[in-house]
Every structure is written in C-alpha cells, then in structure tokens.
XYZ file of N, CA and C in Angstrom:
408
model
N 0.797 -0.972 -0.002
C 0.241 0.081 -0.063
C 0.929 1.256 -0.156
N 0.348 2.172 -0.786
C 1.289 3.309 -0.721
C 1.010 4.227 0.525
N 1.777 5.178 0.942
C 1.232 5.891 2.420
C 0.539 7.508 1.545
N -0.088 7.950 2.617
C -0.936 9.347 2.010
C -1.836 9.418 3.490
N -2.041 11.076 3.393
C -2.535 11.722 4.535
C -4.088 10.731 5.222
N -4.459 10.214 4.382
C -5.371 9.699 5.121
C -5.489 8.575 5.749
N -6.174 8.643 7.181
C -5.782 7.612 8.184
C -6.773 6.466 8.399
N -5.942 5.539 8.805
C -6.639 4.002 8.474
C -6.133 3.104 8.375
N -6.436 2.243 8.713
C -5.620 0.398 8.998
C -6.265 -0.147 7.653
N -5.304 -0.949 6.690
C -5.720 -1.274 5.589
C -6.719 -2.648 5.986
N -7.973 -2.742 5.357
C -8.893 -3.853 5.610
C -9.079 -4.785 4.292
N -8.576 -6.164 4.752
C -8.321 -6.956 3.888
C -9.808 -7.481 3.215
N -9.924 -7.681 1.986
C -11.126 -8.496 1.256
C -10.714 -9.779 0.474
N -11.033 -11.029 0.936
C -10.540 -12.322 0.296
C -11.350 -12.776 -0.742
N -10.957 -13.314 -1.570
C -11.517 -14.109 -2.693
C -12.328 -14.916 -2.449
N -13.563 -15.151 -2.896
C -14.403 -16.528 -2.675
C -14.321 -17.706 -3.438
N -13.252 -18.453 -3.457
C -12.991 -19.955 -4.300
C -14.173 -20.432 -4.572
N -14.170 -20.895 -5.400
C -15.617 -22.077 -5.754
C -13.878 -23.216 -5.572
N -14.539 -24.505 -4.928
C -13.415 -25.144 -5.155
C -13.461 -25.929 -6.259
N -14.431 -26.170 -7.454
C -14.637 -26.797 -8.482
C -13.003 -26.200 -9.437
N -12.893 -24.647 -8.895
C -11.717 -24.358 -9.961
C -10.594 -24.244 -9.116
N -10.478 -24.556 -7.907
C -9.423 -23.864 -6.642
C -8.105 -24.509 -7.803
N -8.156 -26.068 -7.996
C -6.613 -26.208 -8.657
C -6.265 -25.701 -10.109
N -7.150 -25.212 -10.700
C -7.090 -24.677 -12.064
C -6.196 -23.128 -11.449
N -6.661 -22.608 -10.787
C -6.540 -21.063 -10.286
C -5.177 -21.045 -10.003
N -4.717 -22.362 -9.052
C -3.378 -22.612 -8.454
C -2.459 -22.763 -9.094
N -2.784 -23.254 -10.141
C -1.282 -23.468 -11.300
C -1.275 -22.041 -11.784
N -2.536 -21.351 -12.231
C -1.768 -19.633 -12.046
C -1.165 -18.950 -11.132
N -1.072 -19.795 -10.117
C -0.196 -18.923 -9.043
C -1.456 -18.175 -8.060
N -3.105 -18.679 -8.284
C -3.991 -17.592 -7.484
C -4.167 -18.654 -6.575
N -3.967 -18.034 -5.333
C -4.511 -19.318 -4.312
C -5.277 -18.263 -3.124
N -5.236 -18.590 -1.870
C -6.159 -17.739 -0.999
C -4.990 -17.142 -0.260
N -3.611 -17.367 -0.386
C -2.864 -16.581 0.387
C -2.185 -15.473 -0.702
N -2.359 -15.542 -2.085
C -2.119 -14.813 -2.969
C -2.667 -13.793 -3.892
N -4.352 -13.851 -3.259
C -5.287 -13.246 -3.785
C -6.060 -12.549 -2.694
N -6.346 -11.484 -3.185
C -7.319 -10.705 -1.914
C -7.181 -9.207 -2.159
N -8.258 -7.793 -1.681
C -8.550 -7.014 -1.999
C -8.147 -6.191 -0.984
N -7.165 -4.977 -1.183
C -6.419 -3.755 0.337
C -7.375 -2.703 -0.130
N -7.694 -1.934 1.122
C -8.413 -1.217 1.235
C -7.805 -0.416 2.626
N -7.110 0.678 2.344
C -6.700 1.611 3.352
C -5.441 2.223 2.591
N -5.166 3.306 3.887
C -5.034 4.644 3.916
C -5.126 5.055 2.259
N -5.977 5.933 1.436
C -6.008 6.191 0.144
C -5.773 5.392 -0.375
N -5.605 4.105 -0.542
C -5.139 3.456 -1.640
C -6.222 2.141 -1.873
N -6.518 1.739 -3.508
C -7.099 0.584 -3.692
C -6.082 -0.510 -4.114
N -5.427 -2.093 -3.445
C -4.545 -2.852 -3.892
C -5.012 -4.062 -4.225
N -5.200 -4.514 -4.980
C -5.967 -5.960 -5.341
C -4.733 -6.810 -5.918
N -4.506 -7.837 -5.473
C -3.649 -9.290 -5.373
C -4.439 -10.308 -6.110
N -3.816 -10.293 -7.392
C -4.829 -12.271 -7.980
C -3.367 -13.073 -8.512
N -2.500 -13.335 -7.666
C -1.573 -14.342 -8.231
C -0.583 -13.274 -8.549
N 0.036 -13.402 -9.703
C 1.075 -12.619 -10.315
C 0.507 -11.007 -10.790
N -1.231 -10.874 -10.667
C -1.237 -9.830 -11.323
C -1.601 -8.836 -9.799
N -1.157 -7.013 -10.155
C -1.524 -6.717 -8.916
C -2.124 -5.510 -9.418
N -2.885 -4.811 -8.760
C -3.288 -3.518 -9.273
C -3.403 -2.366 -8.233
N -2.857 -1.329 -8.213
C -2.875 -0.057 -7.076
C -3.204 1.095 -7.689
N -4.098 1.791 -7.020
C -4.628 2.877 -7.407
C -5.315 3.640 -6.660
N -5.060 5.026 -6.239
C -5.790 6.085 -5.109
C -7.243 5.682 -5.365
N -7.501 5.504 -3.646
C -9.048 5.589 -3.241
C -10.096 6.890 -4.399
N -9.252 7.663 -4.570
C -9.912 8.818 -5.561
C -10.249 8.462 -6.735
N -9.761 8.032 -7.439
C -10.070 6.756 -8.514
C -11.205 6.493 -8.789
N -11.838 5.507 -7.667
C -12.807 4.651 -7.577
C -13.676 5.938 -8.046
N -14.859 5.922 -9.022
C -16.030 6.761 -9.403
C -16.854 5.775 -8.799
N -17.319 4.422 -8.483
C -18.364 3.617 -8.271
C -18.331 2.305 -8.198
N -19.452 1.852 -7.742
C -19.194 0.251 -7.302
C -20.682 -0.388 -7.975
N -20.399 -1.801 -8.386
C -22.077 -2.298 -8.606
C -21.611 -3.936 -8.428
N -22.710 -4.153 -7.280
C -22.478 -5.539 -7.257
C -23.339 -6.370 -8.523
N -22.227 -7.610 -8.944
C -22.852 -8.235 -10.298
C -22.879 -9.732 -10.393
N -23.587 -10.388 -11.099
C -23.101 -11.567 -11.185
C -24.723 -12.269 -11.414
N -24.739 -13.463 -11.717
C -23.722 -14.513 -11.742
C -23.505 -14.609 -12.895
N -22.430 -15.429 -13.224
C -21.565 -15.313 -14.522
C -21.335 -16.897 -15.147
N -21.255 -16.538 -16.295
C -21.033 -17.828 -17.041
C -19.045 -18.215 -16.382
N -19.429 -19.426 -15.694
C -17.833 -20.383 -15.565
C -16.621 -19.934 -16.647
N -17.125 -20.173 -17.782
C -16.177 -20.720 -18.428
C -15.833 -18.640 -19.382
N -16.379 -17.846 -19.080
C -16.600 -15.966 -19.187
C -16.004 -15.866 -18.020
N -15.705 -16.440 -16.882
C -15.561 -15.795 -15.820
C -13.920 -16.041 -14.998
N -13.686 -16.880 -14.722
C -12.980 -17.667 -13.727
C -11.918 -17.652 -14.241
N -10.592 -17.009 -13.490
C -9.502 -16.467 -13.920
C -9.335 -14.783 -14.097
N -9.047 -14.738 -15.173
C -8.201 -13.376 -15.294
C -8.787 -13.018 -16.942
N -9.954 -11.846 -17.035
C -10.422 -11.743 -18.465
C -10.517 -10.316 -18.635
N -10.533 -10.102 -20.068
C -10.995 -8.330 -20.182
C -11.926 -8.277 -21.139
N -12.975 -8.015 -21.038
C -14.110 -7.889 -21.532
C -13.652 -7.077 -23.403
N -14.153 -7.940 -24.038
C -14.159 -7.295 -25.419
C -15.058 -5.687 -25.795
N -15.880 -6.016 -24.733
C -16.850 -4.614 -25.091
C -16.715 -3.561 -24.328
N -16.085 -3.545 -23.594
C -15.628 -2.376 -22.711
C -14.309 -2.334 -22.024
N -13.312 -3.636 -22.700
C -11.972 -3.483 -21.930
C -11.814 -3.625 -20.375
N -13.358 -4.031 -19.724
C -12.987 -4.160 -18.211
C -12.566 -5.464 -17.982
N -11.755 -5.281 -16.727
C -11.055 -6.526 -16.314
C -11.721 -7.303 -15.028
N -11.223 -8.604 -15.177
C -12.020 -9.250 -14.252
C -11.047 -10.491 -13.436
N -11.309 -10.475 -12.481
C -10.373 -11.197 -11.351
C -11.376 -12.149 -10.777
N -11.525 -13.042 -11.098
C -12.938 -14.185 -10.878
C -11.902 -15.772 -10.262
N -12.795 -15.808 -9.013
C -12.802 -17.144 -8.526
C -13.856 -17.881 -8.269
N -14.674 -17.140 -8.931
C -16.432 -18.590 -8.721
C -17.363 -17.442 -9.832
N -18.252 -18.332 -9.835
C -19.449 -17.761 -10.978
C -20.565 -17.140 -10.048
N -20.209 -17.050 -8.971
C -21.708 -16.484 -8.197
C -21.951 -15.239 -8.591
N -21.026 -14.784 -7.768
C -21.433 -13.286 -7.187
C -19.801 -12.272 -7.185
N -19.688 -11.046 -7.482
C -18.808 -9.854 -7.707
C -19.181 -8.272 -7.573
N -18.382 -7.768 -7.395
C -18.513 -6.248 -7.371
C -17.772 -5.915 -8.596
N -18.180 -5.164 -9.048
C -17.691 -4.303 -10.239
C -16.990 -2.859 -9.640
N -15.995 -2.555 -10.005
C -15.037 -1.195 -9.397
C -14.967 -0.252 -10.609
N -15.433 0.906 -10.798
C -15.377 1.988 -12.170
C -14.550 2.782 -11.248
N -13.515 3.310 -12.510
C -12.573 4.197 -11.999
C -12.720 5.260 -12.710
N -12.354 6.528 -12.414
C -12.289 7.964 -13.273
C -11.370 7.715 -14.402
N -10.276 7.312 -13.998
C -9.223 7.234 -14.886
C -8.757 5.818 -15.186
N -8.983 5.312 -16.214
C -8.609 3.836 -15.946
C -7.136 3.319 -16.028
N -7.330 2.206 -15.219
C -6.204 1.480 -14.830
C -5.500 0.300 -15.860
N -4.095 0.397 -15.570
C -3.709 -0.836 -15.988
C -3.283 -1.801 -15.061
N -3.526 -3.059 -16.204
C -2.912 -4.570 -15.096
C -3.188 -5.977 -15.539
N -3.813 -5.358 -16.514
C -4.431 -6.877 -17.620
C -3.185 -7.734 -18.239
N -2.128 -6.787 -18.694
C -1.308 -7.691 -19.261
C 0.005 -6.910 -19.090
N 1.280 -7.430 -19.095
C 2.412 -7.073 -18.459
C 2.727 -5.692 -19.105
N 2.722 -5.101 -20.303
C 3.321 -3.861 -20.642
C 2.363 -2.373 -19.985
N 1.242 -3.075 -19.891
C 0.278 -1.407 -19.430
C -0.099 -0.869 -20.470
N 0.021 -1.584 -21.443
C -0.724 -0.613 -22.986
C -1.980 -0.517 -22.628
N -2.790 -1.740 -22.120
C -4.291 -1.252 -22.129
C -4.578 -0.929 -21.115
N -5.873 -0.186 -20.969
C -6.323 0.562 -19.635
C -7.451 -0.151 -19.716
N -8.016 -0.102 -18.431
C -9.205 -0.878 -17.926
C -10.187 0.562 -17.280
N -11.489 0.381 -18.096
C -12.408 1.499 -16.845
C -12.836 1.133 -15.670
N -13.025 -0.511 -15.615
C -13.502 -0.915 -14.754
C -12.704 -2.330 -14.086
N -12.933 -2.637 -12.478
C -12.159 -4.232 -12.430
C -13.354 -4.510 -11.494
N -13.736 -6.343 -12.193
C -14.748 -6.965 -11.187
C -13.940 -8.267 -10.160
N -14.319 -8.035 -8.840
C -13.379 -9.120 -8.120
C -14.627 -9.804 -7.647
N -14.273 -11.045 -7.474
C -15.166 -11.932 -6.677
C -14.845 -12.254 -5.030
N -15.059 -11.209 -4.634
C -14.366 -11.130 -3.260
C -15.861 -12.035 -2.475
N -15.475 -12.815 -1.346
C -16.063 -13.060 -0.220
C -17.675 -12.482 0.245
N -17.093 -10.825 0.355
C -18.155 -10.046 1.065
C -18.105 -8.814 0.324
N -18.843 -8.994 -1.225
C -18.977 -7.702 -2.021
C -19.728 -6.621 -1.408
N -20.413 -6.553 -0.837
C -21.467 -5.655 0.215
C -20.189 -5.202 1.138
N -19.685 -5.918 1.622
C -18.952 -5.278 2.775
C -17.847 -4.403 2.056
N -17.239 -4.908 0.611
C -16.132 -4.053 0.226
C -17.019 -2.888 -0.758
N -18.372 -3.232 -0.822
C -18.623 -2.151 -1.626
C -19.217 -0.820 -0.470
N -19.478 -1.367 0.597
C -19.750 -0.048 1.751
C -18.626 0.665 1.846
N -16.941 0.069 1.845
C -16.013 0.369 2.349
C -15.857 1.297 1.245
N -15.731 1.270 -0.200
C -15.273 1.971 -1.538
C -16.274 3.102 -1.438
N -17.459 2.728 -0.701
C -18.845 3.626 -1.351
C -18.574 5.225 -0.349
N -17.890 4.503 1.102
C -17.511 5.770 1.980
C -16.673 6.540 1.611
N -16.071 6.151 0.268
C -14.587 6.928 0.203
C -15.238 8.216 -1.205
N -16.443 7.656 -1.667
C -16.507 8.483 -2.831
C -17.224 10.000 -2.467
C-alpha cells in the first residue's frame, strides 16, 4: 500500500474460491494466500496471483454488485471485449465491479491496455462496496 495523509488501517477482503476451480487457479499462482483486495489509507490494492493493481481511492468512481456469470467467461483473468473491463474471478456466483475515473492498467505486462473497471469475486462484495462507497 502506498502512504498518504488519510488515516486508517488497511482492510483485507478475501476472494471467494469455488472449490471446483481452485486447482486450475492454483496452477496460475492464484490461491487464498496470493489473492485479496486491500482498502486502506487512500489506496485500493488488488492482488490476484501474479497480477497486481494499485490505484488511489480517489480514482474510484462507483461500485456495482454483479453476477452470476458463466464460469468459462469469468473464472481467472479476463478482459471484456465490449468495454475493456478487467475481471479477477474465483467463482461464478457474485462479484463487485469497481469503476474508475481514470482507467487502470494491469491486465497485461506492458500496461498498454487500460481498464475502466475491475470486477472482483470477493467473499463479501457488499462489505467491499460499503467500504469503497464511503470514500466516494
């Protein structure tokens, strides 16, 4: 997490892993200990195995609960062809789409593609939505 003047302790939101896909995700380096969302002092940081996104909380422009999804279109890392949105998914049940004022990078190693939103399948999407909404 980066430091700034906002006080507070980072809060971690774990991903909700569907056991049917855990082995496949593990091959990609995505496990309970390598995946999570941290919200804390002024920064949103998402780690999904080798993929890491970090942006100021001030860049978050909105949140929306989404799902269910088709497993073959959601599980793992996906970029939407329709809107370039990025998805980090560990289940097909439910997630939270976080929208950004300035698109973020993180779907590919060179950072050439920017994403206007990021969907994460955390265990507590309502809690994450509440935490992020308080910062809007």
